PDB file of C-alpha atoms in Angstrom:
ATOM      1  CA  UNK A   1     165.434-216.773 -10.266  1.00 57.00           C
ATOM      2  CA  UNK A   2     168.388-218.258  -8.368  1.00 56.00           C
ATOM      3  CA  UNK A   3     170.284-218.712 -11.630  1.00 58.00           C
ATOM      4  CA  UNK A   4     169.861-215.027 -12.371  1.00 55.00           C
ATOM      5  CA  UNK A   5     171.159-214.110  -8.922  1.00 55.00           C
ATOM      6  CA  UNK A   6     174.161-216.390  -9.316  1.00 58.00           C
ATOM      7  CA  UNK A   7     174.934-214.991 -12.765  1.00 56.00           C
ATOM      8  CA  UNK A   8     174.543-211.436 -11.539  1.00 57.00           C
ATOM      9  CA  UNK A   9     176.721-212.103  -8.486  1.00 58.00           C
ATOM     10  CA  UNK A  10     179.450-213.602 -10.676  1.00 51.00           C
ATOM     11  CA  UNK A  11     179.273-210.651 -13.050  1.00 57.00           C
ATOM     12  CA  UNK A  12     179.445-208.224 -10.138  1.00 54.00           C
ATOM     13  CA  UNK A  13     182.373-210.102  -8.615  1.00 53.00           C
ATOM     14  CA  UNK A  14     184.188-209.957 -11.940  1.00 51.00           C
ATOM     15  CA  UNK A  15     183.453-206.253 -12.255  1.00 53.00           C
ATOM     16  CA  UNK A  16     184.668-205.618  -8.713  1.00 49.00           C
ATOM     17  CA  UNK A  17     187.912-207.555  -9.126  1.00 51.00           C
ATOM     18  CA  UNK A  18     188.806-206.236 -12.572  1.00 49.00           C
ATOM     19  CA  UNK A  19     191.791-203.893 -12.374  1.00 48.00           C
ATOM     20  CA  UNK A  20     191.026-200.263 -13.029  1.00 49.00           C
ATOM     21  CA  UNK A  21     193.841-198.739 -15.023  1.00 45.00           C
ATOM     22  CA  UNK A  22     193.348-195.124 -15.989  1.00 48.00           C
ATOM     23  CA  UNK A  23     196.765-194.272 -17.352  1.00 48.00           C
ATOM     24  CA  UNK A  24     199.740-196.327 -18.424  1.00 47.00           C
ATOM     25  CA  UNK A  25     202.171-193.470 -17.805  1.00 48.00           C
ATOM     26  CA  UNK A  26     203.158-191.552 -14.736  1.00 47.00           C
ATOM     27  CA  UNK A  27     202.041-188.228 -16.212  1.00 47.00           C
ATOM     28  CA  UNK A  28     199.303-186.240 -14.465  1.00 55.00           C
ATOM     29  CA  UNK A  29     195.736-187.155 -15.342  1.00 55.00           C
ATOM     30  CA  UNK A  30     193.874-184.976 -17.765  1.00 66.00           C
ATOM     31  CA  UNK A  31     190.378-183.663 -17.202  1.00 57.00           C
ATOM     32  CA  UNK A  32     188.700-186.448 -19.194  1.00 61.00           C
ATOM     33  CA  UNK A  33     190.585-189.121 -17.292  1.00 62.00           C
ATOM     34  CA  UNK A  34     189.654-187.544 -13.969  1.00 61.00           C
ATOM     35  CA  UNK A  35     185.988-187.436 -14.967  1.00 57.00           C
ATOM     36  CA  UNK A  36     186.145-191.057 -16.127  1.00 60.00           C
ATOM     37  CA  UNK A  37     187.743-192.113 -12.832  1.00 62.00           C
ATOM     38  CA  UNK A  38     185.103-190.276 -10.829  1.00 66.00           C
ATOM     39  CA  UNK A  39     182.235-191.754 -12.836  1.00 69.00           C
ATOM     40  CA  UNK A  40     183.615-195.287 -12.492  1.00 72.00           C
ATOM     41  CA  UNK A  41     183.881-194.833  -8.713  1.00 79.00           C
ATOM     42  CA  UNK A  42     180.305-193.553  -8.605  1.00 82.00           C
ATOM     43  CA  UNK A  43     179.261-196.483 -10.794  1.00 80.00           C
ATOM     44  CA  UNK A  44     180.848-198.973  -8.408  1.00 86.00           C
ATOM     45  CA  UNK A  45     179.132-197.353  -5.427  1.00 88.00           C
ATOM     46  CA  UNK A  46     175.814-197.523  -7.265  1.00 87.00           C
ATOM     47  CA  UNK A  47     176.391-201.169  -8.218  1.00 87.00           C
ATOM     48  CA  UNK A  48     177.278-202.130  -4.643  1.00 90.00           C
ATOM     49  CA  UNK A  49     174.124-200.431  -3.385  1.00 90.00           C
ATOM     50  CA  UNK A  50     171.939-202.181  -5.972  1.00 89.00           C
ATOM     51  CA  UNK A  51     173.418-205.571  -5.098  1.00 90.00           C
ATOM     52  CA  UNK A  52     172.923-204.960  -1.376  1.00 91.00           C
ATOM     53  CA  UNK A  53     169.289-203.977  -1.908  1.00 90.00           C
ATOM     54  CA  UNK A  54     168.754-206.959  -4.198  1.00 90.00           C
ATOM     55  CA  UNK A  55     170.176-209.320  -1.594  1.00 90.00           C
ATOM     56  CA  UNK A  56     167.880-207.812   1.062  1.00 90.00           C
ATOM     57  CA  UNK A  57     164.835-208.067  -1.214  1.00 89.00           C
ATOM     58  CA  UNK A  58     165.536-211.712  -2.021  1.00 88.00           C
ATOM     59  CA  UNK A  59     165.888-212.461   1.682  1.00 87.00           C
ATOM     60  CA  UNK A  60     162.508-210.880   2.365  1.00 86.00           C
ATOM     61  CA  UNK A  61     160.786-213.406   0.087  1.00 84.00           C
ATOM     62  CA  UNK A  62     160.927-215.872   2.986  1.00 84.00           C
ATOM     63  CA  UNK A  63     158.862-213.472   5.088  1.00 87.00           C
ATOM     64  CA  UNK A  64     155.846-213.967   2.835  1.00 87.00           C
ATOM     65  CA  UNK A  65     155.673-217.645   3.781  1.00 85.00           C
ATOM     66  CA  UNK A  66     155.678-216.631   7.428  1.00 87.00           C
ATOM     67  CA  UNK A  67     152.866-214.144   6.836  1.00 87.00           C
ATOM     68  CA  UNK A  68     150.792-216.836   5.201  1.00 86.00           C
ATOM     69  CA  UNK A  69     151.439-219.217   8.106  1.00 88.00           C
ATOM     70  CA  UNK A  70     150.437-216.439  10.513  1.00 89.00           C
ATOM     71  CA  UNK A  71     147.010-216.293   8.908  1.00 90.00           C
ATOM     72  CA  UNK A  72     147.196-213.571   6.252  1.00 88.00           C
ATOM     73  CA  UNK A  73     144.933-214.179   3.263  1.00 90.00           C
ATOM     74  CA  UNK A  74     146.658-216.231   0.523  1.00 90.00           C
ATOM     75  CA  UNK A  75     145.549-213.780  -2.183  1.00 92.00           C
ATOM     76  CA  UNK A  76     147.163-210.899  -0.323  1.00 91.00           C
ATOM     77  CA  UNK A  77     150.373-212.835   0.232  1.00 90.00           C
ATOM     78  CA  UNK A  78     150.502-213.824  -3.443  1.00 92.00           C
ATOM     79  CA  UNK A  79     149.951-210.215  -4.477  1.00 93.00           C
ATOM     80  CA  UNK A  80     152.772-209.072  -2.196  1.00 91.00           C
ATOM     81  CA  UNK A  81     155.025-211.857  -3.492  1.00 91.00           C
ATOM     82  CA  UNK A  82     154.351-210.856  -7.125  1.00 93.00           C
ATOM     83  CA  UNK A  83     155.105-207.222  -6.346  1.00 93.00           C
ATOM     84  CA  UNK A  84     158.398-208.187  -4.703  1.00 92.00           C
ATOM     85  CA  UNK A  85     159.326-210.454  -7.634  1.00 92.00           C
ATOM     86  CA  UNK A  86     158.693-207.543  -9.991  1.00 93.00           C
ATOM     87  CA  UNK A  87     160.878-205.285  -7.838  1.00 92.00           C
ATOM     88  CA  UNK A  88     163.632-207.925  -7.803  1.00 91.00           C
ATOM     89  CA  UNK A  89     163.501-208.245 -11.597  1.00 92.00           C
ATOM     90  CA  UNK A  90     163.826-204.466 -11.923  1.00 92.00           C
ATOM     91  CA  UNK A  91     166.784-204.375  -9.540  1.00 89.00           C
ATOM     92  CA  UNK A  92     168.448-207.193 -11.496  1.00 90.00           C
ATOM     93  CA  UNK A  93     168.044-205.181 -14.704  1.00 91.00           C
ATOM     94  CA  UNK A  94     169.469-202.122 -12.926  1.00 88.00           C
ATOM     95  CA  UNK A  95     172.473-204.160 -11.755  1.00 87.00           C
ATOM     96  CA  UNK A  96     173.104-205.503 -15.247  1.00 89.00           C
ATOM     97  CA  UNK A  97     172.898-201.986 -16.671  1.00 87.00           C
ATOM     98  CA  UNK A  98     175.314-200.718 -14.005  1.00 84.00           C
ATOM     99  CA  UNK A  99     177.762-203.532 -14.771  1.00 85.00           C
ATOM    100  CA  UNK A 100     177.621-202.849 -18.489  1.00 86.00           C
ATOM    101  CA  UNK A 101     178.173-199.130 -17.975  1.00 81.00           C
ATOM    102  CA  UNK A 102     181.361-199.797 -16.021  1.00 77.00           C
TER     103      UNK A 102
END
């Protein structure tokens, strides 16, 4: 799972540092270019939000160990851990989709 996070982080970093060039000339932007610029900005905002939530979710995995140490039933902790892993996988797929759409 850490390899996926590293790969996704590298892909996101590449996507964030890639130059966005909408027009090679100094002429005013057309409607299609303006829409494309707006959608790419929205896409970047969405990607940043997904990555932030993914980072938070991965950090919360440590909390399950603490719950188990505090006396919560192992079955319940495992069930919660599996649910969080499923959520993390879905967020990783969402991030990959967002990167590809940019």
